[in-house]
XYZ file of C-alpha atoms in Angstrom:
325
model
C 75.637 88.558 139.656
C 77.925 89.192 136.707
C 79.026 92.163 134.611
C 78.048 93.056 131.063
C 77.878 95.922 128.579
C 74.383 96.986 127.527
C 72.634 99.930 125.850
C 69.154 101.329 126.480
C 68.991 103.635 123.443
C 70.778 103.903 120.115
C 73.609 106.374 119.673
C 77.359 106.761 119.907
C 79.733 104.871 122.192
C 78.522 106.989 125.103
C 75.275 104.954 125.274
C 77.171 101.835 126.388
C 76.722 100.987 130.069
C 78.816 98.638 132.226
C 76.293 97.061 134.580
C 75.592 94.203 136.973
C 73.071 91.646 135.741
C 71.717 88.240 136.664
C 72.912 85.670 134.080
C 70.192 83.420 132.741
C 70.367 79.681 133.230
C 70.709 77.787 129.945
C 67.438 76.493 128.576
C 66.871 73.425 126.379
C 69.672 73.006 123.807
C 71.509 76.013 125.233
C 74.990 76.394 126.711
C 76.267 79.045 129.106
C 79.841 80.132 128.458
C 82.212 81.812 130.892
C 83.949 84.212 128.528
C 87.724 84.403 128.739
C 88.038 86.820 125.806
C 85.538 88.717 123.622
C 85.866 89.923 120.040
C 85.242 93.512 118.904
C 83.772 94.018 115.433
C 82.276 96.737 113.231
C 78.906 94.990 113.292
C 78.751 95.744 117.029
C 78.656 99.463 116.213
C 75.825 98.863 113.726
C 73.601 97.432 116.475
C 74.606 100.173 118.905
C 73.887 102.973 116.398
C 70.585 101.508 115.208
C 71.668 100.630 111.663
C 70.740 97.077 112.652
C 67.894 96.533 115.105
C 68.489 94.407 118.214
C 65.620 92.137 119.321
C 64.754 94.510 122.179
C 66.063 97.329 124.357
C 67.891 97.371 126.668
C 70.182 95.041 124.747
C 73.454 93.282 125.230
C 76.092 93.632 122.548
C 78.689 91.573 120.735
C 78.522 88.218 118.970
C 82.024 86.749 119.294
C 83.964 85.210 122.127
C 85.761 82.223 123.568
C 85.759 80.563 126.936
C 84.763 77.545 128.977
C 81.369 75.880 129.224
C 79.886 76.937 132.565
C 76.523 75.122 132.382
C 74.434 73.188 129.874
C 70.685 72.909 129.381
C 68.622 69.834 128.670
C 69.171 68.158 125.329
C 72.757 69.372 124.898
C 74.894 66.543 123.500
C 77.989 68.116 121.943
C 79.385 69.929 124.995
C 79.892 69.410 128.710
C 80.925 71.684 131.573
C 84.616 72.569 131.263
C 84.872 72.216 127.483
C 86.833 74.878 125.599
C 84.561 76.587 123.064
C 84.333 79.581 120.758
C 81.596 81.375 118.853
C 81.297 84.107 116.252
C 77.660 84.431 115.264
C 75.825 85.522 118.364
C 73.208 85.919 119.669
C 73.915 89.420 120.992
C 75.364 89.570 124.470
C 78.991 88.512 124.123
C 80.172 91.685 125.896
C 79.632 89.918 129.217
C 81.271 87.641 131.753
C 78.692 84.897 131.133
C 76.784 84.373 127.892
C 74.018 81.897 126.996
C 73.982 80.596 123.416
C 72.310 77.868 121.365
C 74.446 74.742 121.268
C 74.459 74.960 117.457
C 76.278 78.336 117.583
C 79.324 76.974 119.408
C 82.391 75.214 118.057
C 84.914 73.043 119.797
C 88.164 74.931 120.352
C 91.405 72.953 119.884
C 93.949 73.116 122.702
C 96.430 74.675 120.254
C 94.250 77.792 119.879
C 94.249 80.251 122.813
C 91.067 81.955 124.026
C 92.436 85.343 122.964
C 93.264 84.088 119.483
C 89.829 82.525 119.092
C 88.021 85.662 120.280
C 90.078 87.759 117.892
C 89.546 85.525 114.893
C 86.188 83.738 114.937
C 83.921 86.270 113.235
C 86.653 87.721 111.038
C 88.167 84.348 110.184
C 84.855 82.692 109.402
C 84.014 85.724 107.266
C 87.224 85.278 105.284
C 86.524 81.553 105.001
C 83.146 82.041 103.357
C 84.350 84.970 101.217
C 87.422 83.292 99.757
C 86.327 79.655 99.899
C 82.601 79.825 99.172
C 81.143 83.138 97.913
C 83.801 83.281 95.189
C 85.926 80.164 95.558
C 89.500 81.129 94.827
C 91.503 78.402 93.131
C 94.913 80.112 92.987
C 96.429 82.329 90.320
C 93.702 85.000 90.460
C 94.344 88.687 91.091
C 91.701 90.180 93.383
C 90.875 93.479 95.086
C 90.207 93.590 98.839
C 89.234 96.854 100.521
C 90.567 97.804 103.976
C 93.374 95.286 103.716
C 95.003 96.287 107.011
C 91.867 95.837 109.129
C 90.857 92.783 111.102
C 89.207 90.939 108.204
C 91.662 92.304 105.645
C 94.740 91.183 107.570
C 93.444 87.613 107.607
C 92.360 87.791 103.960
C 95.861 88.862 102.900
C 97.367 85.817 104.580
C 94.744 83.346 103.385
C 94.944 84.633 99.804
C 98.716 84.287 99.782
C 98.434 80.728 101.106
C 96.087 79.959 98.201
C 98.485 81.424 95.633
C 96.285 84.461 94.959
C 97.555 87.968 94.217
C 95.642 90.268 96.560
C 95.562 93.998 95.849
C 94.639 95.722 99.089
C 93.349 99.245 99.603
C 94.704 101.125 102.636
C 94.642 104.653 104.060
C 98.285 105.206 105.010
C 101.866 104.158 104.386
C 101.912 102.304 107.707
C 98.827 100.298 106.813
C 100.286 99.554 103.380
C 103.365 98.101 105.062
C 101.173 96.006 107.354
C 99.122 94.634 104.454
C 102.302 93.772 102.559
C 103.735 92.051 105.642
C 100.549 89.965 105.797
C 100.907 88.831 102.212
C 99.239 91.440 100.011
C 100.723 91.372 96.512
C 100.186 95.119 96.044
C 98.550 97.975 97.912
C 96.725 101.141 96.889
C 96.554 104.134 99.233
C 93.092 105.522 98.535
C 93.922 108.759 100.375
C 95.940 109.953 97.382
C 95.667 107.299 94.643
C 92.809 106.546 92.246
C 91.959 102.957 93.099
C 90.270 101.982 89.849
C 93.103 103.445 87.752
C 95.724 101.632 89.822
C 93.830 98.351 89.534
C 93.745 98.806 85.777
C 97.506 99.378 85.719
C 98.327 96.493 88.064
C 96.270 94.058 85.986
C 97.485 95.215 82.563
C 94.028 96.557 81.764
C 92.143 93.375 82.649
C 90.729 94.499 86.028
C 89.874 91.805 88.601
C 87.318 88.968 88.558
C 86.145 89.721 92.101
C 86.182 92.654 94.519
C 85.634 92.084 98.233
C 84.152 95.251 99.723
C 83.502 95.559 103.444
C 83.570 99.368 103.396
C 80.247 99.986 101.651
C 79.009 103.404 100.610
C 82.381 105.113 100.062
C 83.852 102.344 97.880
C 80.779 101.128 95.992
C 81.468 102.901 92.678
C 85.195 102.234 92.945
C 84.444 98.536 93.303
C 82.214 98.560 90.222
C 84.942 100.333 88.244
C 87.606 97.824 89.330
C 85.884 94.553 88.459
C 86.147 92.973 85.016
C 83.093 92.509 82.788
C 80.863 89.733 84.186
C 82.875 89.916 87.404
C 81.531 89.825 90.947
C 81.377 92.542 93.588
C 81.035 91.017 97.055
C 79.620 93.734 99.310
C 79.906 92.238 102.792
C 80.058 95.248 105.131
C 79.084 98.850 105.810
C 82.096 100.422 107.530
C 81.398 103.756 105.781
C 77.613 103.376 105.666
C 75.175 101.188 103.784
C 74.999 101.065 99.993
C 71.523 102.246 98.999
C 69.626 103.831 96.150
C 71.257 101.530 93.597
C 69.936 101.555 90.037
C 70.469 98.014 88.761
C 71.123 99.456 85.321
C 74.577 100.479 86.504
C 75.555 96.792 86.551
C 74.803 96.613 82.843
C 76.647 99.836 82.104
C 79.752 98.679 83.977
C 79.964 95.349 82.125
C 77.135 92.940 83.023
C 78.381 92.710 86.583
C 77.198 90.503 89.419
C 76.727 91.742 92.988
C 76.072 89.793 96.169
C 75.497 90.890 99.775
C 76.372 87.782 101.809
C 76.294 87.219 105.555
C 77.966 84.647 107.763
C 74.604 83.409 109.036
C 73.580 82.017 105.655
C 76.850 80.093 105.262
C 77.256 78.866 108.851
C 73.576 77.967 108.888
C 73.820 74.810 110.996
C 76.185 73.244 113.519
C 77.842 70.976 110.951
C 78.654 73.780 108.499
C 79.844 76.070 111.290
C 82.210 73.464 112.739
C 83.529 72.573 109.263
C 84.283 76.220 108.512
C 85.886 76.712 111.923
C 88.013 73.582 111.531
C 89.420 74.899 108.243
C 90.155 78.232 109.926
C 91.808 76.562 112.937
C 93.944 74.392 110.661
C 95.194 77.488 108.835
C 96.226 78.954 112.200
C 97.773 75.776 113.620
C 99.760 75.243 110.409
C 101.161 78.766 110.644
C 99.653 79.917 107.347
C 97.587 82.485 109.254
C 98.834 84.441 112.240
C 96.237 86.309 114.300
C 97.401 89.784 115.270
C 95.766 90.893 118.512
C 96.895 94.505 118.275
C 94.590 96.002 120.911
C 93.339 94.706 124.261
C 90.800 96.558 126.419
C 89.025 95.655 129.616
C 85.334 94.886 129.171
C 84.547 98.076 131.109
C 86.333 100.103 128.400
C 84.197 98.813 125.501
C 83.080 102.351 124.585
C 86.680 103.491 124.209
C 87.475 100.434 122.118
C 84.537 101.121 119.776
C 85.594 104.764 119.423
C 89.059 103.705 118.271
C 87.615 101.105 115.904
C 85.186 103.540 114.254
C 87.953 106.124 113.834
C 90.011 103.472 111.999
C 92.846 103.856 114.486
C 93.101 100.104 114.984
C 94.886 97.387 113.051
C 94.462 93.630 113.174
C 92.069 92.371 115.833
C 90.843 93.982 119.043
C 89.590 92.008 122.034
C 87.847 92.797 125.301
C 88.903 91.008 128.477
C 86.332 90.362 131.238
């Protein structure tokens, strides 16, 4: 028997249960991982609440973790028992002591990267990799807008942007978070609790606005993002922290300056084992070189996952949060 977090119905953090379960044996081309650390992410709350539908109920939760290979199924060629591995793209069930995944969803974890660091950075770091290096490939010299710059993804984006020679304007909700974003490399910050973001962007860019806005907040920042991007610029809507963007009249893109919008996901970038490992290797190199430091600001026991999600949803966290089995 092992322990895991599951939910039988959608709802708030109170629906999460800490239960005993019988771990499955890995099937063909599958690997079972003994988790040493587990990542906590906003997308976990989307599955719990019902915004995203899990395959079935009751359901496990979580898609990110790091640990040691515990068992391998037939046909597995890239990993053996005892290998250090990490993952950031599911399937659901990472909130557990043992987790079975497709071999293609795992990456080899260098000895220089700790399990806690990997669990705190895989999903967020791979997200930043595809946002800054693929969705809109930053070359250096650009000025960009990144919402929620003090959060888990934002903290990494600030550092990566600075390493690329990019001026990142980050939105934050407090003086403390502004200081954190600046410490991580943000060129400028805007406190949306009392500043008009679009007006500040206009001032910071001498009226030019920005070529790209990275928006993981969603509903609450949608119009602000459109008003901050330059004509023919790109709004990258990659998350729903405040709720999903819906009811959009495409005509608004014309009215705001022939804008482009994309709604990317990690799954379509890390769509095979080769691409996933390549993206992870670039992320790991940024960490090993010291260009990115992973801030594990909160640690909770696996049993306290509901409390951890409550703090995350209330935006009382900074950096990364991990669960420890």
